[in-house]
Amino acid sequence: MAENKTLNLTIARVDAPVFAGEVVSVTVPGSEGEMTLLADHSPLMSALRPGNITVRKADGSTEVFVAESGTLEVSQNQVTILL
C-alpha cells in the first residue's frame, strides 16, 4: 500500500502552541462550511466558525481540537491555524 502524503500543520493560540506536526488531513469548520485539507492543497485563507478541528495522523490516529473562532492559512503544504 502506498504511503499517505502528509502536510505540516501548526495550530496555535496567542499565548501558546496547541499542535505542530505532519498530518495526513485536517478537517476544519470553515466560514462557508466544513472542509478537509490534504497534502498539496491550493493556497487558501479562511475564517473559522465554532466547531471541531479533526487531525488525522499518518499512523491512523486522530486528535480533535475545539475552535471557538480563528483563521486558517494554507500555503506550500503548510497549514497554519490561529485560534
JSON list of C-alpha atoms in Angstrom, two decimals:
[
{"chain": "A", "resi": 1, "resn": "MET", "atom": "CA", "xyz": [0.00, 0.00, 0.00]},
{"chain": "A", "resi": 2, "resn": "ALA", "atom": "CA", "xyz": [1.30, 3.46, -0.89]},
{"chain": "A", "resi": 3, "resn": "GLU", "atom": "CA", "xyz": [2.30, 5.73, 1.94]},
{"chain": "A", "resi": 4, "resn": "ASN", "atom": "CA", "xyz": [-0.06, 8.66, 2.61]},
{"chain": "A", "resi": 5, "resn": "LYS", "atom": "CA", "xyz": [1.27, 12.07, 1.66]},
{"chain": "A", "resi": 6, "resn": "THR", "atom": "CA", "xyz": [1.49, 14.47, 4.57]},
{"chain": "A", "resi": 7, "resn": "LEU", "atom": "CA", "xyz": [1.33, 18.19, 5.19]},
{"chain": "A", "resi": 8, "resn": "ASN", "atom": "CA", "xyz": [2.70, 20.31, 8.01]},
{"chain": "A", "resi": 9, "resn": "LEU", "atom": "CA", "xyz": [0.12, 21.57, 10.49]},
{"chain": "A", "resi": 10, "resn": "THR", "atom": "CA", "xyz": [0.51, 24.24, 13.15]},
{"chain": "A", "resi": 11, "resn": "ILE", "atom": "CA", "xyz": [-2.34, 25.11, 15.50]},
{"chain": "A", "resi": 12, "resn": "ALA", "atom": "CA", "xyz": [-1.64, 27.95, 17.93]},
{"chain": "A", "resi": 13, "resn": "ARG", "atom": "CA", "xyz": [-3.29, 30.33, 20.35]},
{"chain": "A", "resi": 14, "resn": "VAL", "atom": "CA", "xyz": [-1.92, 33.78, 21.08]},
{"chain": "A", "resi": 15, "resn": "ASP", "atom": "CA", "xyz": [-0.39, 32.56, 24.33]},
{"chain": "A", "resi": 16, "resn": "ALA", "atom": "CA", "xyz": [0.79, 29.04, 23.42]},
{"chain": "A", "resi": 17, "resn": "PRO", "atom": "CA", "xyz": [1.21, 26.42, 20.69]},
{"chain": "A", "resi": 18, "resn": "VAL", "atom": "CA", "xyz": [-1.53, 23.77, 20.56]},
{"chain": "A", "resi": 19, "resn": "PHE", "atom": "CA", "xyz": [-0.28, 21.29, 17.95]},
{"chain": "A", "resi": 20, "resn": "ALA", "atom": "CA", "xyz": [2.61, 21.05, 15.48]},
{"chain": "A", "resi": 21, "resn": "GLY", "atom": "CA", "xyz": [3.45, 18.14, 13.23]},
{"chain": "A", "resi": 22, "resn": "GLU", "atom": "CA", "xyz": [2.93, 16.27, 10.00]},
{"chain": "A", "resi": 23, "resn": "VAL", "atom": "CA", "xyz": [-0.59, 15.02, 9.31]},
{"chain": "A", "resi": 24, "resn": "VAL", "atom": "CA", "xyz": [-2.47, 13.23, 6.54]},
{"chain": "A", "resi": 25, "resn": "SER", "atom": "CA", "xyz": [-5.51, 15.52, 6.73]},
{"chain": "A", "resi": 26, "resn": "VAL", "atom": "CA", "xyz": [-7.14, 18.23, 8.79]},
{"chain": "A", "resi": 27, "resn": "THR", "atom": "CA", "xyz": [-10.88, 18.95, 8.80]},
{"chain": "A", "resi": 28, "resn": "VAL", "atom": "CA", "xyz": [-11.93, 22.43, 9.90]},
{"chain": "A", "resi": 29, "resn": "PRO", "atom": "CA", "xyz": [-15.17, 24.39, 10.37]},
{"chain": "A", "resi": 30, "resn": "GLY", "atom": "CA", "xyz": [-14.59, 26.99, 7.66]},
{"chain": "A", "resi": 31, "resn": "SER", "atom": "CA", "xyz": [-16.68, 30.14, 7.40]},
{"chain": "A", "resi": 32, "resn": "GLU", "atom": "CA", "xyz": [-18.56, 28.67, 4.42]},
{"chain": "A", "resi": 33, "resn": "GLY", "atom": "CA", "xyz": [-18.79, 25.12, 5.79]},
{"chain": "A", "resi": 34, "resn": "GLU", "atom": "CA", "xyz": [-16.66, 22.18, 6.82]},
{"chain": "A", "resi": 35, "resn": "MET", "atom": "CA", "xyz": [-13.61, 21.43, 4.67]},
{"chain": "A", "resi": 36, "resn": "THR", "atom": "CA", "xyz": [-10.91, 18.79, 4.67]},
{"chain": "A", "resi": 37, "resn": "LEU", "atom": "CA", "xyz": [-7.38, 19.73, 3.67]},
{"chain": "A", "resi": 38, "resn": "LEU", "atom": "CA", "xyz": [-4.95, 17.20, 2.21]},
{"chain": "A", "resi": 39, "resn": "ALA", "atom": "CA", "xyz": [-1.33, 17.37, 1.04]},
{"chain": "A", "resi": 40, "resn": "ASP", "atom": "CA", "xyz": [-0.67, 19.72, -1.90]},
{"chain": "A", "resi": 41, "resn": "HIS", "atom": "CA", "xyz": [-3.86, 21.74, -1.29]},
{"chain": "A", "resi": 42, "resn": "SER", "atom": "CA", "xyz": [-4.14, 25.01, -3.20]},
{"chain": "A", "resi": 43, "resn": "PRO", "atom": "CA", "xyz": [-3.33, 28.21, -1.28]},
{"chain": "A", "resi": 44, "resn": "LEU", "atom": "CA", "xyz": [-6.28, 29.31, 0.82]},
{"chain": "A", "resi": 45, "resn": "MET", "atom": "CA", "xyz": [-7.26, 31.68, 3.62]},
{"chain": "A", "resi": 46, "resn": "SER", "atom": "CA", "xyz": [-10.48, 31.34, 5.62]},
{"chain": "A", "resi": 47, "resn": "ALA", "atom": "CA", "xyz": [-12.09, 32.45, 8.84]},
{"chain": "A", "resi": 48, "resn": "LEU", "atom": "CA", "xyz": [-13.17, 29.63, 11.14]},
{"chain": "A", "resi": 49, "resn": "ARG", "atom": "CA", "xyz": [-16.53, 29.36, 12.83]},
{"chain": "A", "resi": 50, "resn": "PRO", "atom": "CA", "xyz": [-17.13, 27.47, 16.11]},
{"chain": "A", "resi": 51, "resn": "GLY", "atom": "CA", "xyz": [-16.67, 23.72, 15.80]},
{"chain": "A", "resi": 52, "resn": "ASN", "atom": "CA", "xyz": [-14.16, 20.88, 15.89]},
{"chain": "A", "resi": 53, "resn": "ILE", "atom": "CA", "xyz": [-10.80, 20.65, 14.14]},
{"chain": "A", "resi": 54, "resn": "THR", "atom": "CA", "xyz": [-10.10, 16.98, 13.40]},
{"chain": "A", "resi": 55, "resn": "VAL", "atom": "CA", "xyz": [-6.50, 15.99, 12.70]},
{"chain": "A", "resi": 56, "resn": "ARG", "atom": "CA", "xyz": [-5.69, 12.61, 11.10]},
{"chain": "A", "resi": 57, "resn": "LYS", "atom": "CA", "xyz": [-2.11, 11.47, 11.61]},
{"chain": "A", "resi": 58, "resn": "ALA", "atom": "CA", "xyz": [-0.09, 9.09, 9.42]},
{"chain": "A", "resi": 59, "resn": "ASP", "atom": "CA", "xyz": [-0.42, 6.28, 11.99]},
{"chain": "A", "resi": 60, "resn": "GLY", "atom": "CA", "xyz": [-4.23, 6.42, 11.59]},
{"chain": "A", "resi": 61, "resn": "SER", "atom": "CA", "xyz": [-4.90, 8.08, 14.93]},
{"chain": "A", "resi": 62, "resn": "THR", "atom": "CA", "xyz": [-6.97, 11.23, 15.21]},
{"chain": "A", "resi": 63, "resn": "GLU", "atom": "CA", "xyz": [-6.94, 14.22, 17.51]},
{"chain": "A", "resi": 64, "resn": "VAL", "atom": "CA", "xyz": [-9.78, 16.71, 17.94]},
{"chain": "A", "resi": 65, "resn": "PHE", "atom": "CA", "xyz": [-9.42, 20.35, 18.99]},
{"chain": "A", "resi": 66, "resn": "VAL", "atom": "CA", "xyz": [-12.26, 22.79, 19.69]},
{"chain": "A", "resi": 67, "resn": "ALA", "atom": "CA", "xyz": [-12.32, 26.11, 17.86]},
{"chain": "A", "resi": 68, "resn": "GLU", "atom": "CA", "xyz": [-14.49, 28.99, 19.03]},
{"chain": "A", "resi": 69, "resn": "SER", "atom": "CA", "xyz": [-13.19, 31.13, 16.17]},
{"chain": "A", "resi": 70, "resn": "GLY", "atom": "CA", "xyz": [-9.95, 31.63, 14.30]},
{"chain": "A", "resi": 71, "resn": "THR", "atom": "CA", "xyz": [-8.22, 31.91, 10.96]},
{"chain": "A", "resi": 72, "resn": "LEU", "atom": "CA", "xyz": [-6.68, 29.38, 8.61]},
{"chain": "A", "resi": 73, "resn": "GLU", "atom": "CA", "xyz": [-3.96, 29.75, 6.02]},
{"chain": "A", "resi": 74, "resn": "VAL", "atom": "CA", "xyz": [-2.76, 27.09, 3.57]},
{"chain": "A", "resi": 75, "resn": "SER", "atom": "CA", "xyz": [0.43, 27.70, 1.59]},
{"chain": "A", "resi": 76, "resn": "GLN", "atom": "CA", "xyz": [3.12, 25.40, 0.19]},
{"chain": "A", "resi": 77, "resn": "ASN", "atom": "CA", "xyz": [1.95, 22.26, 2.02]},
{"chain": "A", "resi": 78, "resn": "GLN", "atom": "CA", "xyz": [1.77, 24.14, 5.33]},
{"chain": "A", "resi": 79, "resn": "VAL", "atom": "CA", "xyz": [-1.48, 24.71, 7.22]},
{"chain": "A", "resi": 80, "resn": "THR", "atom": "CA", "xyz": [-1.47, 27.34, 9.96]},
{"chain": "A", "resi": 81, "resn": "ILE", "atom": "CA", "xyz": [-4.49, 27.74, 12.24]},
{"chain": "A", "resi": 82, "resn": "LEU", "atom": "CA", "xyz": [-4.60, 30.62, 14.71]},
{"chain": "A", "resi": 83, "resn": "LEU", "atom": "CA", "xyz": [-7.25, 30.27, 17.42]}
]
